[in-house]
mmCIF file of C-alpha atoms in Angstrom:
data_model
loop_
_atom_site.group_PDB
_atom_site.id
_atom_site.type_symbol
_atom_site.label_atom_id
_atom_site.label_comp_id
_atom_site.label_asym_id
_atom_site.label_seq_id
_atom_site.Cartn_x
_atom_site.Cartn_y
_atom_site.Cartn_z
ATOM 1 C CA ILE A 242 -30.374 -22.811 -5.302
ATOM 2 C CA SER A 243 -31.098 -23.482 -1.659
ATOM 3 C CA ILE A 244 -31.518 -20.863 1.022
ATOM 4 C CA ALA A 245 -28.255 -21.987 2.631
ATOM 5 C CA GLU A 246 -26.403 -21.634 -0.681
ATOM 6 C CA ALA A 247 -27.938 -18.200 -1.256
ATOM 7 C CA ARG A 248 -26.827 -17.103 2.200
ATOM 8 C CA GLU A 249 -23.314 -18.390 1.532
ATOM 9 C CA ILE A 250 -23.148 -16.511 -1.789
ATOM 10 C CA THR A 251 -24.480 -13.353 -0.129
ATOM 11 C CA LEU A 252 -21.885 -13.586 2.639
ATOM 12 C CA ASP A 253 -19.116 -14.051 0.077
ATOM 13 C CA LEU A 254 -20.323 -11.026 -1.918
ATOM 14 C CA LYS A 255 -20.480 -8.914 1.249
ATOM 15 C CA ASN A 256 -16.914 -9.891 2.092
ATOM 16 C CA GLN A 257 -15.763 -8.895 -1.402
ATOM 17 C CA VAL A 258 -17.475 -5.505 -1.071
ATOM 18 C CA ALA A 259 -15.828 -5.025 2.330
ATOM 19 C CA LYS A 260 -12.467 -5.606 0.627
ATOM 20 C CA GLY A 261 -13.249 -2.889 -1.901
ATOM 21 C CA LEU A 262 -14.060 -5.193 -4.797
ATOM 22 C CA PHE A 263 -16.984 -4.926 -7.171
ATOM 23 C CA PRO A 264 -18.388 -8.461 -7.178
ATOM 24 C CA SER A 265 -20.968 -9.880 -9.491
ATOM 25 C CA ILE A 266 -23.065 -13.020 -9.337
ATOM 26 C CA ASN A 267 -20.823 -14.819 -11.840
ATOM 27 C CA GLY A 268 -17.805 -14.301 -9.550
ATOM 28 C CA ASN A 269 -16.068 -11.691 -11.679
ATOM 29 C CA ASN A 270 -14.889 -8.972 -9.309
ATOM 30 C CA ARG A 271 -13.111 -6.989 -11.968
ATOM 31 C CA LYS A 272 -14.351 -3.741 -13.366
ATOM 32 C CA SER A 273 -14.179 -2.941 -17.074
ATOM 33 C CA GLY A 274 -11.593 -5.542 -17.977
ATOM 34 C CA GLY A 275 -8.922 -4.889 -15.348
ATOM 35 C CA ILE A 276 -8.361 -5.459 -11.689
ATOM 36 C CA VAL A 277 -9.121 -3.054 -8.896
ATOM 37 C CA PHE A 278 -6.359 -1.488 -6.812
ATOM 38 C CA LYS A 279 -7.149 -3.661 -3.768
ATOM 39 C CA GLU A 280 -6.414 -6.762 -5.867
ATOM 40 C CA LEU A 281 -3.125 -5.287 -7.091
ATOM 41 C CA PHE A 282 -2.171 -4.361 -3.527
ATOM 42 C CA ASP A 283 -3.013 -7.856 -2.247
ATOM 43 C CA LYS A 284 -1.008 -9.416 -5.102
ATOM 44 C CA TYR A 285 1.927 -7.109 -4.322
ATOM 45 C CA ILE A 286 1.932 -8.211 -0.676
ATOM 46 C CA LYS A 287 1.420 -11.914 -1.464
ATOM 47 C CA ASP A 288 3.714 -12.299 -4.471
ATOM 48 C CA TYR A 289 6.430 -9.738 -3.810
ATOM 49 C CA ALA A 290 6.531 -8.053 -0.414
ATOM 50 C CA GLN A 291 6.442 -11.177 1.735
ATOM 51 C CA TYR A 292 9.641 -12.370 0.032
ATOM 52 C CA ASN A 293 11.444 -9.043 -0.284
ATOM 53 C CA LEU A 294 10.391 -6.833 2.626
ATOM 54 C CA THR A 295 10.693 -7.242 6.365
ATOM 55 C CA LYS A 296 7.601 -8.000 8.435
ATOM 56 C CA LYS A 297 7.809 -4.469 9.818
ATOM 57 C CA GLY A 298 8.087 -3.059 6.292
ATOM 58 C CA ILE A 299 4.992 -4.962 5.195
ATOM 59 C CA LYS A 300 3.122 -3.869 8.321
ATOM 60 C CA ASP A 301 4.097 -0.214 7.830
ATOM 61 C CA MET A 302 3.124 -0.285 4.151
ATOM 62 C CA SER A 303 -0.184 -2.029 4.817
ATOM 63 C CA GLU A 304 -1.117 0.419 7.572
ATOM 64 C CA GLN A 305 -0.143 3.431 5.475
ATOM 65 C CA ILE A 306 -2.097 2.254 2.425
ATOM 66 C CA ALA A 307 -5.130 1.286 4.527
ATOM 67 C CA ARG A 308 -5.073 4.638 6.324
ATOM 68 C CA HIS A 309 -4.509 6.928 3.369
ATOM 69 C CA ALA A 310 -5.295 5.151 0.088
ATOM 70 C CA GLN A 311 -8.389 3.148 0.937
ATOM 71 C CA ASN A 312 -10.454 5.262 -1.469
ATOM 72 C CA LEU A 313 -8.419 3.707 -4.310
ATOM 73 C CA PHE A 314 -9.288 0.119 -3.332
ATOM 74 C CA GLY A 315 -12.407 -0.142 -5.489
ATOM 75 C CA LEU A 316 -10.987 1.676 -8.510
ATOM 76 C CA ASN A 317 -9.839 -0.149 -11.617
ATOM 77 C CA ILE A 318 -6.064 0.262 -11.748
ATOM 78 C CA ASN A 319 -6.251 1.391 -15.371
ATOM 79 C CA GLU A 320 -8.615 4.209 -14.386
ATOM 80 C CA ILE A 321 -6.459 5.631 -11.584
ATOM 81 C CA THR A 322 -4.916 8.861 -12.816
ATOM 82 C CA LYS A 323 -2.048 11.034 -11.715
ATOM 83 C CA SER A 324 -4.624 13.604 -10.599
ATOM 84 C CA ASN A 325 -6.198 10.974 -8.284
ATOM 85 C CA ILE A 326 -2.791 10.339 -6.710
ATOM 86 C CA LEU A 327 -1.954 14.053 -6.540
ATOM 87 C CA GLU A 328 -5.265 14.791 -4.822
ATOM 88 C CA LEU A 329 -4.512 12.039 -2.295
ATOM 89 C CA PHE A 330 -0.980 13.407 -1.778
ATOM 90 C CA ASN A 331 -2.263 16.958 -1.228
ATOM 91 C CA THR A 332 -4.920 15.788 1.224
ATOM 92 C CA ILE A 333 -2.403 13.850 3.326
ATOM 93 C CA SER A 334 0.112 16.705 3.077
ATOM 94 C CA LYS A 335 -2.227 19.060 4.931
ATOM 95 C CA THR A 336 -1.591 17.185 8.162
ATOM 96 C CA ALA A 337 1.370 14.848 7.609
ATOM 97 C CA LYS A 338 3.969 15.641 4.969
ATOM 98 C CA ILE A 339 6.241 12.690 5.729
ATOM 99 C CA SER A 340 3.266 10.299 5.594
ATOM 100 C CA ALA A 341 2.337 11.809 2.241
ATOM 101 C CA ASN A 342 5.846 11.049 0.980
ATOM 102 C CA ARG A 343 5.709 7.470 2.275
ATOM 103 C CA THR A 344 2.285 6.861 0.770
ATOM 104 C CA ILE A 345 3.451 8.060 -2.655
ATOM 105 C CA ALA A 346 6.573 5.897 -2.410
ATOM 106 C CA TYR A 347 4.484 2.831 -1.521
ATOM 107 C CA LEU A 348 1.957 3.504 -4.272
ATOM 108 C CA SER A 349 4.724 3.996 -6.805
ATOM 109 C CA ALA A 350 6.332 0.671 -5.832
ATOM 110 C CA ILE A 351 2.977 -1.125 -6.135
ATOM 111 C CA PHE A 352 2.220 0.406 -9.533
ATOM 112 C CA ASN A 353 5.747 -0.364 -10.771
ATOM 113 C CA LYS A 354 5.174 -4.032 -9.934
ATOM 114 C CA GLY A 355 1.848 -3.810 -11.768
ATOM 115 C CA ILE A 356 3.754 -2.622 -14.836
ATOM 116 C CA GLU A 357 6.277 -5.435 -14.438
ATOM 117 C CA TRP A 358 3.424 -7.955 -14.179
ATOM 118 C CA GLU A 359 1.853 -6.391 -17.306
ATOM 119 C CA LEU A 360 -1.328 -5.453 -15.471
ATOM 120 C CA ILE A 361 -1.041 -1.729 -16.236
ATOM 121 C CA ASP A 362 0.857 0.409 -18.722
ATOM 122 C CA LYS A 363 1.848 3.419 -16.632
ATOM 123 C CA ASN A 364 2.519 4.429 -13.052
ATOM 124 C CA PRO A 365 0.156 7.246 -12.008
ATOM 125 C CA ALA A 366 2.322 8.009 -8.951
ATOM 126 C CA LEU A 367 5.369 8.732 -11.086
ATOM 127 C CA GLY A 368 6.575 12.323 -11.199
ATOM 128 C CA ILE A 369 4.814 13.596 -8.097
ATOM 129 C CA LYS A 370 7.299 15.799 -6.297
ATOM 130 C CA LYS A 371 7.655 14.806 -2.665
ATOM 131 C CA HIS A 372 8.153 17.146 0.258
ATOM 132 C CA LYS A 373 11.706 17.836 1.320
ATOM 133 C CA GLU A 374 12.707 15.821 4.362
ATOM 134 C CA VAL A 375 15.310 16.944 6.838
ATOM 135 C CA SER A 376 17.347 14.195 8.415
ATOM 136 C CA ARG A 377 17.741 14.411 12.117
ATOM 137 C CA ASP A 378 20.806 13.875 14.250
ATOM 138 C CA ARG A 379 20.540 11.087 16.750
ATOM 139 C CA TYR A 380 22.820 10.648 19.700
ATOM 140 C CA ILE A 381 23.279 7.435 21.603
ATOM 141 C CA THR A 382 22.147 7.262 25.200
ATOM 142 C CA LEU A 383 24.466 6.346 28.056
ATOM 143 C CA GLU A 384 22.928 2.885 28.132
ATOM 144 C CA GLU A 385 23.522 2.442 24.382
ATOM 145 C CA LYS A 386 27.070 3.731 24.806
ATOM 146 C CA GLU A 387 27.804 1.036 27.399
ATOM 147 C CA GLN A 388 26.289 -1.636 25.143
ATOM 148 C CA PHE A 389 28.318 -0.352 22.209
ATOM 149 C CA PHE A 390 31.619 -0.591 24.035
ATOM 150 C CA GLU A 391 30.726 -4.001 25.455
ATOM 151 C CA ALA A 392 30.063 -5.215 21.937
ATOM 152 C CA LEU A 393 33.490 -3.974 20.828
ATOM 153 C CA GLU A 394 35.282 -6.073 23.460
#
């Protein structure tokens, strides 16, 4: 192996680590026979979300997962437990209850797809009771009112 090839391999391995993967020299970035959560998340975005969610929905989900669930990225999806998800939920809940709810909803959707794709057997986010959310009343502004009536004509 040349020095240039070794540098290229090293750079590739560093990039995999930065993505939360556990690379090895033989190219296997899986841990104990399964895939890590980051791989499941990437597959969810690539194979499902881009065809079924809006660009804003994908952006919101990606930001939420990156902000709150990054500690799951390197974990084998078969080793993630309900207690891991509950701990994450409780941590987020201390400062942002609605964000905690959204994160659990996103995680649950990702794990459900993992079940559908036969990558995992159970959804560790299932059964976590979310915080109660109160809907808010929204009133249209004068500008919106004018636009509304113009649209009716």
